[in-house]
Amino acid sequence: MNKKWAFPGLFALLVLAAGLVVYADNVTPVVGPVSDTEALNPSRPYVVKMHAQWCSICMLTKGAWTQVQQTHAGRANLVVFDFTNDQTTAASRAEAKRLGLEKFFDDYGGASGVVYVLDGPTKEVRAELAGELDATAYGRAIDEALKSARK
């Protein structure tokens, strides 16, 4: 074996292995289901995470999303649409239909690494947070949507 390629080859294998570990750890976040009653007549804003296991932004924002889940689960309808493959995309489309978010899904589906805050009753996008690492930014957007819902 040529020695001048040994170090770069080993380095490439290590980077590939690290990437596979990160990929395997970037599972789709699990959120509690939105009830059928809330889906029919939403009283809280929707916070929709657009996720894919292969998405590098999803990997980077994983910690911020975990904080959003911990602090806003009872205040907003948390939803994750997964675009990892055809099967997860189809399941996400079905959930969007159940929630009355078909138009949103058609307009924004397929993007990953973005979190949208939607007004509950109108389902209009109130905020778009792309690659945001600071959980307080999500909190501000959700709080603003909650204020608008009370008016």
mmCIF file of the C-alpha atoms, coordinates in Angstrom:
data_MODEL
# 
_entry.id   MODEL 
# 
loop_
_atom_site.group_PDB 
_atom_site.id 
_atom_site.type_symbol 
_atom_site.label_atom_id 
_atom_site.label_alt_id 
_atom_site.label_comp_id 
_atom_site.label_asym_id 
_atom_site.label_entity_id 
_atom_site.label_seq_id 
_atom_site.pdbx_PDB_ins_code 
_atom_site.Cartn_x 
_atom_site.Cartn_y 
_atom_site.Cartn_z 
_atom_site.occupancy 
_atom_site.B_iso_or_equiv 
_atom_site.pdbx_formal_charge 
_atom_site.auth_seq_id 
_atom_site.auth_comp_id 
_atom_site.auth_asym_id 
_atom_site.auth_atom_id 
_atom_site.pdbx_PDB_model_num 
ATOM 1   C CA . MET A 1 1   ? 0.000   0.000  0.000  1.00 0.00 ? 1   MET A CA 1 
ATOM 2   C CA . ASN A 1 2   ? 1.240   3.460  -0.830 1.00 0.00 ? 2   ASN A CA 1 
ATOM 3   C CA . LYS A 1 3   ? 2.154   5.225  2.449  1.00 0.00 ? 3   LYS A CA 1 
ATOM 4   C CA . LYS A 1 4   ? 1.252   8.693  1.191  1.00 0.00 ? 4   LYS A CA 1 
ATOM 5   C CA . TRP A 1 5   ? -2.420  7.613  0.988  1.00 0.00 ? 5   TRP A CA 1 
ATOM 6   C CA . ALA A 1 6   ? -2.529  5.813  4.344  1.00 0.00 ? 6   ALA A CA 1 
ATOM 7   C CA . PHE A 1 7   ? -3.156  8.867  6.563  1.00 0.00 ? 7   PHE A CA 1 
ATOM 8   C CA . PRO A 1 8   ? -5.741  10.564 4.282  1.00 0.00 ? 8   PRO A CA 1 
ATOM 9   C CA . GLY A 1 9   ? -7.518  7.236  3.831  1.00 0.00 ? 9   GLY A CA 1 
ATOM 10  C CA . LEU A 1 10  ? -7.635  6.605  7.583  1.00 0.00 ? 10  LEU A CA 1 
ATOM 11  C CA . PHE A 1 11  ? -8.847  10.173 8.174  1.00 0.00 ? 11  PHE A CA 1 
ATOM 12  C CA . ALA A 1 12  ? -11.605 9.745  5.581  1.00 0.00 ? 12  ALA A CA 1 
ATOM 13  C CA . LEU A 1 13  ? -12.738 6.506  7.248  1.00 0.00 ? 13  LEU A CA 1 
ATOM 14  C CA . LEU A 1 14  ? -12.863 8.208  10.657 1.00 0.00 ? 14  LEU A CA 1 
ATOM 15  C CA . VAL A 1 15  ? -14.907 11.113 9.275  1.00 0.00 ? 15  VAL A CA 1 
ATOM 16  C CA . LEU A 1 16  ? -17.280 8.668  7.581  1.00 0.00 ? 16  LEU A CA 1 
ATOM 17  C CA . ALA A 1 17  ? -17.669 6.651  10.794 1.00 0.00 ? 17  ALA A CA 1 
ATOM 18  C CA . ALA A 1 18  ? -18.350 9.809  12.816 1.00 0.00 ? 18  ALA A CA 1 
ATOM 19  C CA . GLY A 1 19  ? -20.940 10.883 10.255 1.00 0.00 ? 19  GLY A CA 1 
ATOM 20  C CA . LEU A 1 20  ? -22.696 7.521  10.474 1.00 0.00 ? 20  LEU A CA 1 
ATOM 21  C CA . VAL A 1 21  ? -22.844 7.767  14.279 1.00 0.00 ? 21  VAL A CA 1 
ATOM 22  C CA . VAL A 1 22  ? -24.328 11.273 14.108 1.00 0.00 ? 22  VAL A CA 1 
ATOM 23  C CA . TYR A 1 23  ? -26.803 10.132 11.425 1.00 0.00 ? 23  TYR A CA 1 
ATOM 24  C CA . ALA A 1 24  ? -27.916 7.160  13.509 1.00 0.00 ? 24  ALA A CA 1 
ATOM 25  C CA . ASP A 1 25  ? -28.394 9.446  16.527 1.00 0.00 ? 25  ASP A CA 1 
ATOM 26  C CA . ASN A 1 26  ? -30.542 11.943 14.583 1.00 0.00 ? 26  ASN A CA 1 
ATOM 27  C CA . VAL A 1 27  ? -33.783 10.033 15.029 1.00 0.00 ? 27  VAL A CA 1 
ATOM 28  C CA . THR A 1 28  ? -37.107 11.735 14.501 1.00 0.00 ? 28  THR A CA 1 
ATOM 29  C CA . PRO A 1 29  ? -38.206 13.526 17.675 1.00 0.00 ? 29  PRO A CA 1 
ATOM 30  C CA . VAL A 1 30  ? -41.300 12.045 19.260 1.00 0.00 ? 30  VAL A CA 1 
ATOM 31  C CA . VAL A 1 31  ? -43.991 14.471 20.358 1.00 0.00 ? 31  VAL A CA 1 
ATOM 32  C CA . GLY A 1 32  ? -47.330 13.768 21.975 1.00 0.00 ? 32  GLY A CA 1 
ATOM 33  C CA . PRO A 1 33  ? -50.232 13.549 19.553 1.00 0.00 ? 33  PRO A CA 1 
ATOM 34  C CA . VAL A 1 34  ? -52.551 16.487 18.984 1.00 0.00 ? 34  VAL A CA 1 
ATOM 35  C CA . SER A 1 35  ? -56.029 15.339 20.015 1.00 0.00 ? 35  SER A CA 1 
ATOM 36  C CA . ASP A 1 36  ? -58.765 15.041 17.411 1.00 0.00 ? 36  ASP A CA 1 
ATOM 37  C CA . THR A 1 37  ? -60.744 17.690 19.296 1.00 0.00 ? 37  THR A CA 1 
ATOM 38  C CA . GLU A 1 38  ? -57.832 20.148 19.184 1.00 0.00 ? 38  GLU A CA 1 
ATOM 39  C CA . ALA A 1 39  ? -57.192 19.301 15.519 1.00 0.00 ? 39  ALA A CA 1 
ATOM 40  C CA . LEU A 1 40  ? -60.809 20.114 14.605 1.00 0.00 ? 40  LEU A CA 1 
ATOM 41  C CA . ASN A 1 41  ? -60.882 23.398 16.527 1.00 0.00 ? 41  ASN A CA 1 
ATOM 42  C CA . PRO A 1 42  ? -57.324 24.448 17.427 1.00 0.00 ? 42  PRO A CA 1 
ATOM 43  C CA . SER A 1 43  ? -56.979 26.788 20.381 1.00 0.00 ? 43  SER A CA 1 
ATOM 44  C CA . ARG A 1 44  ? -53.182 26.739 20.495 1.00 0.00 ? 44  ARG A CA 1 
ATOM 45  C CA . PRO A 1 45  ? -50.552 27.548 17.885 1.00 0.00 ? 45  PRO A CA 1 
ATOM 46  C CA . TYR A 1 46  ? -48.854 24.779 15.968 1.00 0.00 ? 46  TYR A CA 1 
ATOM 47  C CA . VAL A 1 47  ? -45.084 24.447 16.207 1.00 0.00 ? 47  VAL A CA 1 
ATOM 48  C CA . VAL A 1 48  ? -44.050 22.295 13.262 1.00 0.00 ? 48  VAL A CA 1 
ATOM 49  C CA . LYS A 1 49  ? -40.546 20.845 12.994 1.00 0.00 ? 49  LYS A CA 1 
ATOM 50  C CA . MET A 1 50  ? -39.554 19.800 9.495  1.00 0.00 ? 50  MET A CA 1 
ATOM 51  C CA . HIS A 1 51  ? -37.152 16.906 10.065 1.00 0.00 ? 51  HIS A CA 1 
ATOM 52  C CA . ALA A 1 52  ? -35.083 14.394 8.130  1.00 0.00 ? 52  ALA A CA 1 
ATOM 53  C CA . GLN A 1 53  ? -32.599 11.969 9.613  1.00 0.00 ? 53  GLN A CA 1 
ATOM 54  C CA . TRP A 1 54  ? -29.985 12.955 7.022  1.00 0.00 ? 54  TRP A CA 1 
ATOM 55  C CA . CYS A 1 55  ? -30.454 16.716 7.617  1.00 0.00 ? 55  CYS A CA 1 
ATOM 56  C CA . SER A 1 56  ? -27.331 18.344 9.055  1.00 0.00 ? 56  SER A CA 1 
ATOM 57  C CA . ILE A 1 57  ? -29.308 21.348 10.346 1.00 0.00 ? 57  ILE A CA 1 
ATOM 58  C CA . CYS A 1 58  ? -31.664 18.969 12.176 1.00 0.00 ? 58  CYS A CA 1 
ATOM 59  C CA . MET A 1 59  ? -28.622 17.421 13.821 1.00 0.00 ? 59  MET A CA 1 
ATOM 60  C CA . LEU A 1 60  ? -27.308 20.826 14.923 1.00 0.00 ? 60  LEU A CA 1 
ATOM 61  C CA . THR A 1 61  ? -30.652 22.087 16.271 1.00 0.00 ? 61  THR A CA 1 
ATOM 62  C CA . LYS A 1 62  ? -31.523 18.897 18.141 1.00 0.00 ? 62  LYS A CA 1 
ATOM 63  C CA . GLY A 1 63  ? -30.763 20.438 21.556 1.00 0.00 ? 63  GLY A CA 1 
ATOM 64  C CA . ALA A 1 64  ? -32.858 23.550 20.907 1.00 0.00 ? 64  ALA A CA 1 
ATOM 65  C CA . TRP A 1 65  ? -35.803 21.404 19.794 1.00 0.00 ? 65  TRP A CA 1 
ATOM 66  C CA . THR A 1 66  ? -35.518 19.295 22.948 1.00 0.00 ? 66  THR A CA 1 
ATOM 67  C CA . GLN A 1 67  ? -35.783 22.483 25.015 1.00 0.00 ? 67  GLN A CA 1 
ATOM 68  C CA . VAL A 1 68  ? -38.820 23.587 22.989 1.00 0.00 ? 68  VAL A CA 1 
ATOM 69  C CA . GLN A 1 69  ? -40.461 20.241 23.733 1.00 0.00 ? 69  GLN A CA 1 
ATOM 70  C CA . GLN A 1 70  ? -39.755 20.538 27.450 1.00 0.00 ? 70  GLN A CA 1 
ATOM 71  C CA . THR A 1 71  ? -40.989 24.114 27.839 1.00 0.00 ? 71  THR A CA 1 
ATOM 72  C CA . HIS A 1 72  ? -43.849 24.374 25.346 1.00 0.00 ? 72  HIS A CA 1 
ATOM 73  C CA . ALA A 1 73  ? -45.478 20.932 25.145 1.00 0.00 ? 73  ALA A CA 1 
ATOM 74  C CA . GLY A 1 74  ? -48.508 22.057 27.154 1.00 0.00 ? 74  GLY A CA 1 
ATOM 75  C CA . ARG A 1 75  ? -48.775 25.476 25.524 1.00 0.00 ? 75  ARG A CA 1 
ATOM 76  C CA . ALA A 1 76  ? -48.586 24.656 21.819 1.00 0.00 ? 76  ALA A CA 1 
ATOM 77  C CA . ASN A 1 77  ? -49.426 21.832 19.449 1.00 0.00 ? 77  ASN A CA 1 
ATOM 78  C CA . LEU A 1 78  ? -46.021 20.321 18.709 1.00 0.00 ? 78  LEU A CA 1 
ATOM 79  C CA . VAL A 1 79  ? -45.803 18.458 15.416 1.00 0.00 ? 79  VAL A CA 1 
ATOM 80  C CA . VAL A 1 80  ? -42.896 16.805 13.603 1.00 0.00 ? 80  VAL A CA 1 
ATOM 81  C CA . PHE A 1 81  ? -43.090 16.102 9.887  1.00 0.00 ? 81  PHE A CA 1 
ATOM 82  C CA . ASP A 1 82  ? -40.399 13.636 8.837  1.00 0.00 ? 82  ASP A CA 1 
ATOM 83  C CA . PHE A 1 83  ? -39.007 13.709 5.286  1.00 0.00 ? 83  PHE A CA 1 
ATOM 84  C CA . THR A 1 84  ? -36.320 11.053 5.731  1.00 0.00 ? 84  THR A CA 1 
ATOM 85  C CA . ASN A 1 85  ? -37.804 8.755  3.094  1.00 0.00 ? 85  ASN A CA 1 
ATOM 86  C CA . ASP A 1 86  ? -41.001 8.085  1.117  1.00 0.00 ? 86  ASP A CA 1 
ATOM 87  C CA . GLN A 1 87  ? -42.598 6.124  3.970  1.00 0.00 ? 87  GLN A CA 1 
ATOM 88  C CA . THR A 1 88  ? -42.032 8.823  6.628  1.00 0.00 ? 88  THR A CA 1 
ATOM 89  C CA . THR A 1 89  ? -43.108 11.533 4.189  1.00 0.00 ? 89  THR A CA 1 
ATOM 90  C CA . ALA A 1 90  ? -46.370 9.666  3.480  1.00 0.00 ? 90  ALA A CA 1 
ATOM 91  C CA . ALA A 1 91  ? -47.028 9.258  7.208  1.00 0.00 ? 91  ALA A CA 1 
ATOM 92  C CA . SER A 1 92  ? -46.336 12.963 7.723  1.00 0.00 ? 92  SER A CA 1 
ATOM 93  C CA . ARG A 1 93  ? -48.710 13.859 4.894  1.00 0.00 ? 93  ARG A CA 1 
ATOM 94  C CA . ALA A 1 94  ? -51.440 11.745 6.527  1.00 0.00 ? 94  ALA A CA 1 
ATOM 95  C CA . GLU A 1 95  ? -50.873 13.492 9.866  1.00 0.00 ? 95  GLU A CA 1 
ATOM 96  C CA . ALA A 1 96  ? -50.985 16.885 8.160  1.00 0.00 ? 96  ALA A CA 1 
ATOM 97  C CA . LYS A 1 97  ? -54.343 15.947 6.663  1.00 0.00 ? 97  LYS A CA 1 
ATOM 98  C CA . ARG A 1 98  ? -55.665 14.815 10.063 1.00 0.00 ? 98  ARG A CA 1 
ATOM 99  C CA . LEU A 1 99  ? -54.600 18.131 11.579 1.00 0.00 ? 99  LEU A CA 1 
ATOM 100 C CA . GLY A 1 100 ? -56.040 20.223 8.756  1.00 0.00 ? 100 GLY A CA 1 
ATOM 101 C CA . LEU A 1 101 ? -52.543 21.269 7.707  1.00 0.00 ? 101 LEU A CA 1 
ATOM 102 C CA . GLU A 1 102 ? -52.683 19.930 4.130  1.00 0.00 ? 102 GLU A CA 1 
ATOM 103 C CA . LYS A 1 103 ? -52.159 23.349 2.530  1.00 0.00 ? 103 LYS A CA 1 
ATOM 104 C CA . PHE A 1 104 ? -49.216 24.070 4.822  1.00 0.00 ? 104 PHE A CA 1 
ATOM 105 C CA . PHE A 1 105 ? -47.738 20.639 4.008  1.00 0.00 ? 105 PHE A CA 1 
ATOM 106 C CA . ASP A 1 106 ? -48.168 21.201 0.276  1.00 0.00 ? 106 ASP A CA 1 
ATOM 107 C CA . ASP A 1 107 ? -46.594 24.668 0.466  1.00 0.00 ? 107 ASP A CA 1 
ATOM 108 C CA . TYR A 1 108 ? -43.701 23.878 2.817  1.00 0.00 ? 108 TYR A CA 1 
ATOM 109 C CA . GLY A 1 109 ? -43.310 20.076 2.753  1.00 0.00 ? 109 GLY A CA 1 
ATOM 110 C CA . GLY A 1 110 ? -39.978 18.614 1.848  1.00 0.00 ? 110 GLY A CA 1 
ATOM 111 C CA . ALA A 1 111 ? -37.944 21.315 3.547  1.00 0.00 ? 111 ALA A CA 1 
ATOM 112 C CA . SER A 1 112 ? -35.968 20.170 6.544  1.00 0.00 ? 112 SER A CA 1 
ATOM 113 C CA . GLY A 1 113 ? -34.124 21.946 9.322  1.00 0.00 ? 113 GLY A CA 1 
ATOM 114 C CA . VAL A 1 114 ? -36.887 24.533 9.689  1.00 0.00 ? 114 VAL A CA 1 
ATOM 115 C CA . VAL A 1 115 ? -39.408 25.083 12.475 1.00 0.00 ? 115 VAL A CA 1 
ATOM 116 C CA . TYR A 1 116 ? -42.605 26.949 11.673 1.00 0.00 ? 116 TYR A CA 1 
ATOM 117 C CA . VAL A 1 117 ? -44.959 28.534 14.174 1.00 0.00 ? 117 VAL A CA 1 
ATOM 118 C CA . LEU A 1 118 ? -48.523 28.641 12.859 1.00 0.00 ? 118 LEU A CA 1 
ATOM 119 C CA . ASP A 1 119 ? -51.586 30.365 14.222 1.00 0.00 ? 119 ASP A CA 1 
ATOM 120 C CA . GLY A 1 120 ? -53.863 27.573 15.457 1.00 0.00 ? 120 GLY A CA 1 
ATOM 121 C CA . PRO A 1 121 ? -57.253 28.633 14.076 1.00 0.00 ? 121 PRO A CA 1 
ATOM 122 C CA . THR A 1 122 ? -56.074 30.172 10.771 1.00 0.00 ? 122 THR A CA 1 
ATOM 123 C CA . LYS A 1 123 ? -53.020 27.940 10.279 1.00 0.00 ? 123 LYS A CA 1 
ATOM 124 C CA . GLU A 1 124 ? -51.122 30.919 8.879  1.00 0.00 ? 124 GLU A CA 1 
ATOM 125 C CA . VAL A 1 125 ? -47.347 30.902 9.285  1.00 0.00 ? 125 VAL A CA 1 
ATOM 126 C CA . ARG A 1 126 ? -46.407 33.385 12.032 1.00 0.00 ? 126 ARG A CA 1 
ATOM 127 C CA . ALA A 1 127 ? -42.700 32.582 12.250 1.00 0.00 ? 127 ALA A CA 1 
ATOM 128 C CA . GLU A 1 128 ? -40.066 30.614 10.370 1.00 0.00 ? 128 GLU A CA 1 
ATOM 129 C CA . LEU A 1 129 ? -36.929 29.597 12.231 1.00 0.00 ? 129 LEU A CA 1 
ATOM 130 C CA . ALA A 1 130 ? -34.312 28.009 10.005 1.00 0.00 ? 130 ALA A CA 1 
ATOM 131 C CA . GLY A 1 131 ? -31.320 26.453 11.717 1.00 0.00 ? 131 GLY A CA 1 
ATOM 132 C CA . GLU A 1 132 ? -31.896 28.396 14.925 1.00 0.00 ? 132 GLU A CA 1 
ATOM 133 C CA . LEU A 1 133 ? -29.674 27.079 17.732 1.00 0.00 ? 133 LEU A CA 1 
ATOM 134 C CA . ASP A 1 134 ? -31.073 29.343 20.463 1.00 0.00 ? 134 ASP A CA 1 
ATOM 135 C CA . ALA A 1 135 ? -34.159 27.847 22.112 1.00 0.00 ? 135 ALA A CA 1 
ATOM 136 C CA . THR A 1 136 ? -35.222 31.286 23.356 1.00 0.00 ? 136 THR A CA 1 
ATOM 137 C CA . ALA A 1 137 ? -35.827 32.370 19.756 1.00 0.00 ? 137 ALA A CA 1 
ATOM 138 C CA . TYR A 1 138 ? -38.388 29.583 19.422 1.00 0.00 ? 138 TYR A CA 1 
ATOM 139 C CA . GLY A 1 139 ? -39.902 30.618 22.745 1.00 0.00 ? 139 GLY A CA 1 
ATOM 140 C CA . ARG A 1 140 ? -40.302 34.224 21.600 1.00 0.00 ? 140 ARG A CA 1 
ATOM 141 C CA . ALA A 1 141 ? -42.030 33.137 18.389 1.00 0.00 ? 141 ALA A CA 1 
ATOM 142 C CA . ILE A 1 142 ? -44.358 30.774 20.263 1.00 0.00 ? 142 ILE A CA 1 
ATOM 143 C CA . ASP A 1 143 ? -45.157 33.437 22.885 1.00 0.00 ? 143 ASP A CA 1 
ATOM 144 C CA . GLU A 1 144 ? -45.986 35.916 20.121 1.00 0.00 ? 144 GLU A CA 1 
ATOM 145 C CA . ALA A 1 145 ? -48.350 33.393 18.504 1.00 0.00 ? 145 ALA A CA 1 
ATOM 146 C CA . LEU A 1 146 ? -49.973 32.748 21.896 1.00 0.00 ? 146 LEU A CA 1 
ATOM 147 C CA . LYS A 1 147 ? -50.524 36.493 22.397 1.00 0.00 ? 147 LYS A CA 1 
ATOM 148 C CA . SER A 1 148 ? -52.119 36.782 18.960 1.00 0.00 ? 148 SER A CA 1 
ATOM 149 C CA . ALA A 1 149 ? -54.431 33.858 19.746 1.00 0.00 ? 149 ALA A CA 1 
ATOM 150 C CA . ARG A 1 150 ? -55.751 35.617 22.848 1.00 0.00 ? 150 ARG A CA 1 
ATOM 151 C CA . LYS A 1 151 ? -56.746 38.784 20.974 1.00 0.00 ? 151 LYS A CA 1 
# 
